[in-house]
Amino acid sequence: MVAQTSGAAVDRPEHANMYVVLDVTLDPLLVPADRVQPAIVRGKEPRLVLQRCQEWMDSFKKYDDKRVLCLGTDLDGRSRFICRFIRPQKPPPHINPSDPFAIEAAARYVSLIPFLGDSELWPQLNDVWCTDQEFLTMQCGDWEEHSILLCNYFNYIDTYRQTRANSGYSTFDVRSYCVKVDAVPEGEIWMVLRRDCKTGHCEFWHAIQGACFFVPFREPPTWLERMCPTRRPRGAAGVASRAAEGGAAGEEAALKPRADEPGL
């Protein structure tokens, strides 16, 4: 195939792909909607719990960050304390907690459940939180449902391993949490933070994709290191300097635990 560009012929291979690049702008620009805390609806939580939740959320109004959340709306339209959704959940029978790859198998299983936003399921409701059983019964859900189910599977697997003396994990203290993050290109989503409480190493799990992002623990710089930037750090804090000195190889080492710093 021969392409004509500015009067000159340019040879292109027959298998070359063709792309159309568009640059789209909007006028006026779209403004993100302000996040509004759903109104508290009684019926599922004790009145004292709802009162303390309201006081706690009111204490954050002076800050610009509006992502503080402690109550969610269930399928009945009632306010629920979101911490109640987090509890160890036994994974399906084909996922053996003693399997070294049980964590990856659980992430793969959850990622296979279809994603469907709340606005498509319940247009009249703002944001709905489903239990694990409700999520599995509907066989679809959004960020919260996927992350909660995966977090509960992780907590069950890690607890099972830690309580088995011969499992090789008895010295580990690994816990999982659901966290709200700003991701690219998704924006504001929920992920699962799996943290080794002894080493400080963390894993961020994308429940929809089943992908894992490892974040090693790094000691904060000491006073001497802040005053003398050229001083070579030692220990865990030296991973960053080794990465800068070692180029691509050093960067890869910074993203992986060393032999004396076991990962999760």
Coordinates of C-alpha atoms in Angstrom, one line a residue:
M1 CA 0.0 0.0 0.0
V2 CA 1.3 3.5 -0.9
A3 CA 0.1 6.6 1.0
Q4 CA 0.4 10.1 -0.4
T5 CA 1.5 12.7 2.1
S6 CA 2.4 16.3 1.1
G7 CA 3.2 15.2 -2.5
A8 CA 5.6 12.5 -1.4
A9 CA 4.8 8.8 -1.6
V10 CA 5.2 6.9 1.7
D11 CA 5.3 3.1 1.6
R12 CA 3.3 1.4 4.4
P13 CA 3.2 -2.3 5.1
E14 CA 0.0 -4.1 4.1
H15 CA -0.7 -5.2 7.7
A16 CA -0.5 -1.6 9.2
N17 CA -3.5 -0.6 11.3
M18 CA -5.4 2.6 10.6
Y19 CA -6.5 4.9 13.5
V20 CA -8.6 8.0 13.7
V21 CA -7.6 10.4 16.5
L22 CA -10.3 12.8 17.8
D23 CA -9.8 15.7 20.1
V24 CA -13.1 16.6 21.7
T25 CA -13.8 19.6 24.0
L26 CA -17.0 20.8 25.7
D27 CA -18.1 24.4 26.1
P28 CA -19.1 25.0 28.9
L29 CA -17.0 22.4 30.7
L30 CA -18.7 19.6 32.7
V31 CA -18.6 20.3 36.4
P32 CA -18.5 17.2 38.7
A33 CA -21.6 17.0 41.0
D34 CA -21.1 17.7 44.7
R35 CA -21.2 14.5 46.8
V36 CA -24.1 14.6 49.1
Q37 CA -24.4 12.3 52.1
P38 CA -27.6 10.3 51.9
A39 CA -30.3 11.2 54.4
I40 CA -30.3 9.0 57.4
V41 CA -33.3 6.6 57.4
R42 CA -33.9 4.8 60.7
G43 CA -35.1 1.2 61.0
K44 CA -32.0 -1.1 60.9
E45 CA -29.5 0.6 63.2
P46 CA -30.0 1.7 66.9
R47 CA -30.8 5.3 67.3
L48 CA -27.6 5.9 69.4
V49 CA -25.4 4.5 66.6
L50 CA -27.1 6.8 64.0
Q51 CA -26.7 9.8 66.3
R52 CA -23.0 9.1 66.8
C53 CA -22.5 8.6 63.1
Q54 CA -24.1 11.9 62.3
E55 CA -22.0 13.7 64.9
W56 CA -18.8 12.1 63.4
M57 CA -19.7 13.1 59.9
D58 CA -20.6 16.6 61.0
S59 CA -17.1 17.0 62.5
F60 CA -15.6 16.7 58.9
K61 CA -17.7 19.5 57.4
K62 CA -15.0 22.0 57.9
Y63 CA -12.7 20.1 55.6
D64 CA -12.8 20.2 51.8
D65 CA -12.7 16.4 51.5
K66 CA -16.3 15.2 51.1
R67 CA -15.4 11.5 50.8
V68 CA -16.0 10.7 54.5
L69 CA -18.6 8.0 54.7
C70 CA -19.8 5.7 57.5
L71 CA -23.4 4.9 56.5
G72 CA -24.8 3.2 53.4
T73 CA -28.3 2.5 52.1
D74 CA -29.4 -1.1 51.9
L75 CA -32.0 -2.7 49.6
D76 CA -34.8 -1.7 51.9
G77 CA -33.8 2.0 51.8
R78 CA -32.5 2.0 55.4
S79 CA -29.3 3.4 56.7
R80 CA -26.7 0.8 57.6
F81 CA -23.3 1.1 59.3
I82 CA -21.0 0.2 56.5
C83 CA -18.5 -1.6 58.8
R84 CA -21.1 -4.3 59.3
F85 CA -20.6 -5.4 55.6
I86 CA -17.0 -6.3 56.4
R87 CA -16.7 -9.8 57.9
P88 CA -14.8 -13.0 56.9
Q89 CA -16.6 -14.9 54.2
K90 CA -15.8 -18.4 53.2
P91 CA -15.0 -18.6 49.5
P92 CA -16.5 -21.1 47.1
P93 CA -15.6 -24.8 47.5
H94 CA -13.2 -24.8 44.6
I95 CA -11.0 -22.2 46.4
N96 CA -9.0 -24.0 49.0
P97 CA -7.7 -21.5 51.7
S98 CA -4.6 -23.6 52.2
D99 CA -3.7 -23.3 48.5
P100 CA -0.7 -20.9 48.1
F101 CA -2.7 -19.2 45.2
A102 CA -6.0 -19.0 47.1
I103 CA -5.8 -15.2 47.1
E104 CA -5.3 -15.0 43.4
A105 CA -8.1 -17.5 42.9
A106 CA -10.5 -15.5 45.0
A107 CA -9.7 -12.3 43.0
R108 CA -10.2 -14.2 39.8
Y109 CA -13.6 -15.4 40.9
V110 CA -14.9 -12.0 42.0
S111 CA -13.7 -10.4 38.8
L112 CA -15.9 -12.8 36.8
I113 CA -19.1 -11.4 38.3
P114 CA -20.6 -8.8 35.9
F115 CA -20.4 -5.1 36.8
L116 CA -23.6 -3.1 36.8
G117 CA -24.0 0.3 38.4
D118 CA -26.6 1.2 40.9
S119 CA -28.2 3.8 38.6
E120 CA -28.9 1.0 36.1
L121 CA -30.4 -1.3 38.7
W122 CA -32.3 1.2 40.9
P123 CA -32.7 4.5 39.1
Q124 CA -34.7 5.9 42.1
L125 CA -31.9 5.3 44.6
N126 CA -28.6 7.2 44.9
D127 CA -26.2 4.5 46.1
V128 CA -27.2 1.0 47.4
W129 CA -25.0 -1.3 49.5
C130 CA -25.7 -5.0 49.2
T131 CA -24.6 -7.9 51.4
D132 CA -22.5 -10.7 50.0
Q133 CA -25.5 -13.0 49.8
E134 CA -27.6 -10.3 48.0
F135 CA -24.7 -9.6 45.6
L136 CA -24.2 -13.3 44.7
T137 CA -28.0 -13.8 44.3
M138 CA -28.3 -10.9 41.8
Q139 CA -25.1 -12.0 40.1
C140 CA -24.1 -8.4 39.4
G141 CA -23.0 -5.3 41.3
D142 CA -20.8 -2.2 41.3
W143 CA -17.6 -1.2 43.0
E144 CA -18.8 -1.6 46.6
E145 CA -20.2 -5.1 46.1
H146 CA -17.1 -6.4 44.3
S147 CA -14.7 -4.9 46.8
I148 CA -16.6 -6.0 49.9
L149 CA -16.9 -9.6 48.7
L150 CA -13.2 -9.8 47.8
C151 CA -12.2 -8.2 51.1
N152 CA -14.3 -10.7 53.0
Y153 CA -12.7 -13.6 51.1
F154 CA -9.2 -12.3 51.8
N155 CA -9.9 -11.9 55.5
Y156 CA -11.2 -15.5 55.7
I157 CA -8.3 -16.9 53.8
D158 CA -5.7 -15.0 55.8
T159 CA -7.4 -15.9 59.1
Y160 CA -7.5 -19.5 58.1
R161 CA -3.8 -19.5 57.3
Q162 CA -2.8 -17.7 60.5
T163 CA -4.7 -20.2 62.7
R164 CA -3.0 -23.2 61.1
A165 CA 0.3 -23.8 62.9
N166 CA 1.8 -25.8 60.0
S167 CA 0.6 -23.6 57.2
G168 CA 3.8 -21.4 57.1
Y169 CA 1.7 -18.3 57.7
S170 CA 1.4 -18.4 61.5
T171 CA 3.9 -15.6 62.0
F172 CA 2.0 -13.2 59.6
D173 CA -0.6 -10.7 60.5
V174 CA -2.3 -9.8 57.3
R175 CA -5.6 -7.8 57.2
S176 CA -7.8 -6.5 54.4
Y177 CA -9.8 -3.3 54.2
C178 CA -12.1 -1.6 51.6
V179 CA -10.7 1.8 50.7
K180 CA -11.9 4.5 48.4
V181 CA -9.2 5.7 46.0
D182 CA -8.8 8.0 43.0
A183 CA -7.8 5.8 40.1
V184 CA -7.0 6.5 36.4
P185 CA -9.0 6.4 34.3
E186 CA -11.9 5.1 36.4
G187 CA -11.9 8.1 38.8
E188 CA -13.3 7.5 42.4
I189 CA -13.6 3.8 43.0
W190 CA -13.4 1.2 45.8
M191 CA -10.4 -1.2 46.1
V192 CA -9.2 -3.7 48.6
L193 CA -6.2 -2.9 50.7
R194 CA -4.4 -6.1 51.9
R195 CA -1.8 -5.1 54.4
D196 CA 0.9 -7.0 56.3
C197 CA 0.7 -5.4 59.7
K198 CA 4.2 -6.6 60.7
T199 CA 6.2 -5.5 57.6
G200 CA 4.0 -2.7 56.4
H201 CA 3.9 -4.0 52.9
C202 CA 0.6 -3.4 51.1
E203 CA -1.3 -4.7 48.1
F204 CA -4.1 -2.8 46.4
W205 CA -6.5 -5.2 44.6
H206 CA -8.7 -4.0 41.8
A207 CA -11.8 -6.2 42.4
I208 CA -13.3 -5.7 38.9
Q209 CA -10.1 -6.5 37.0
G210 CA -8.6 -8.9 39.5
A211 CA -5.3 -7.0 39.3
C212 CA -2.9 -6.4 42.2
F213 CA -0.6 -3.4 42.8
F214 CA 2.2 -4.0 45.3
V215 CA 3.4 -1.1 47.5
P216 CA 6.4 -1.8 49.7
F217 CA 6.8 -0.2 53.1
R218 CA 9.4 2.6 53.3
E219 CA 10.7 4.1 56.4
P220 CA 10.2 7.9 56.6
P221 CA 13.5 9.8 56.2
T222 CA 15.4 10.7 59.4
W223 CA 16.3 14.2 60.5
L224 CA 19.9 13.7 59.3
E225 CA 18.7 12.4 55.9
R226 CA 16.4 15.4 55.4
M227 CA 19.3 17.8 56.3
C228 CA 21.8 15.9 54.1
P229 CA 20.0 14.7 51.0
T230 CA 23.2 13.2 49.6
R231 CA 23.5 10.8 52.6
R232 CA 22.7 7.3 51.4
P233 CA 19.8 5.8 53.3
R234 CA 20.0 2.4 54.8
G235 CA 17.5 -0.3 55.5
A236 CA 14.0 -0.1 54.1
A237 CA 14.3 3.6 53.3
G238 CA 17.2 2.8 50.9
V239 CA 14.9 1.1 48.4
A240 CA 14.0 4.4 46.8
S241 CA 17.7 5.4 46.4
R242 CA 18.6 2.1 45.0
A243 CA 15.8 2.4 42.4
A244 CA 17.1 5.9 41.4
E245 CA 20.7 4.6 41.1
G246 CA 19.8 1.4 39.3
G247 CA 17.6 2.7 36.6
A248 CA 14.9 0.3 35.3
A249 CA 16.4 -2.6 37.2
G250 CA 16.4 -0.6 40.4
E251 CA 12.8 0.5 39.8
E252 CA 11.8 -3.1 39.5
A253 CA 13.6 -3.9 42.8
A254 CA 11.7 -1.1 44.5
L255 CA 8.4 -2.6 43.6
K256 CA 9.2 -6.1 44.9
P257 CA 10.1 -7.2 48.4
R258 CA 13.7 -8.2 49.0
A259 CA 14.8 -11.5 50.4
D260 CA 15.0 -10.1 53.9
E261 CA 11.6 -8.2 53.4
P262 CA 9.1 -10.9 52.6
G263 CA 6.0 -9.8 50.8
L264 CA 2.4 -10.8 51.4

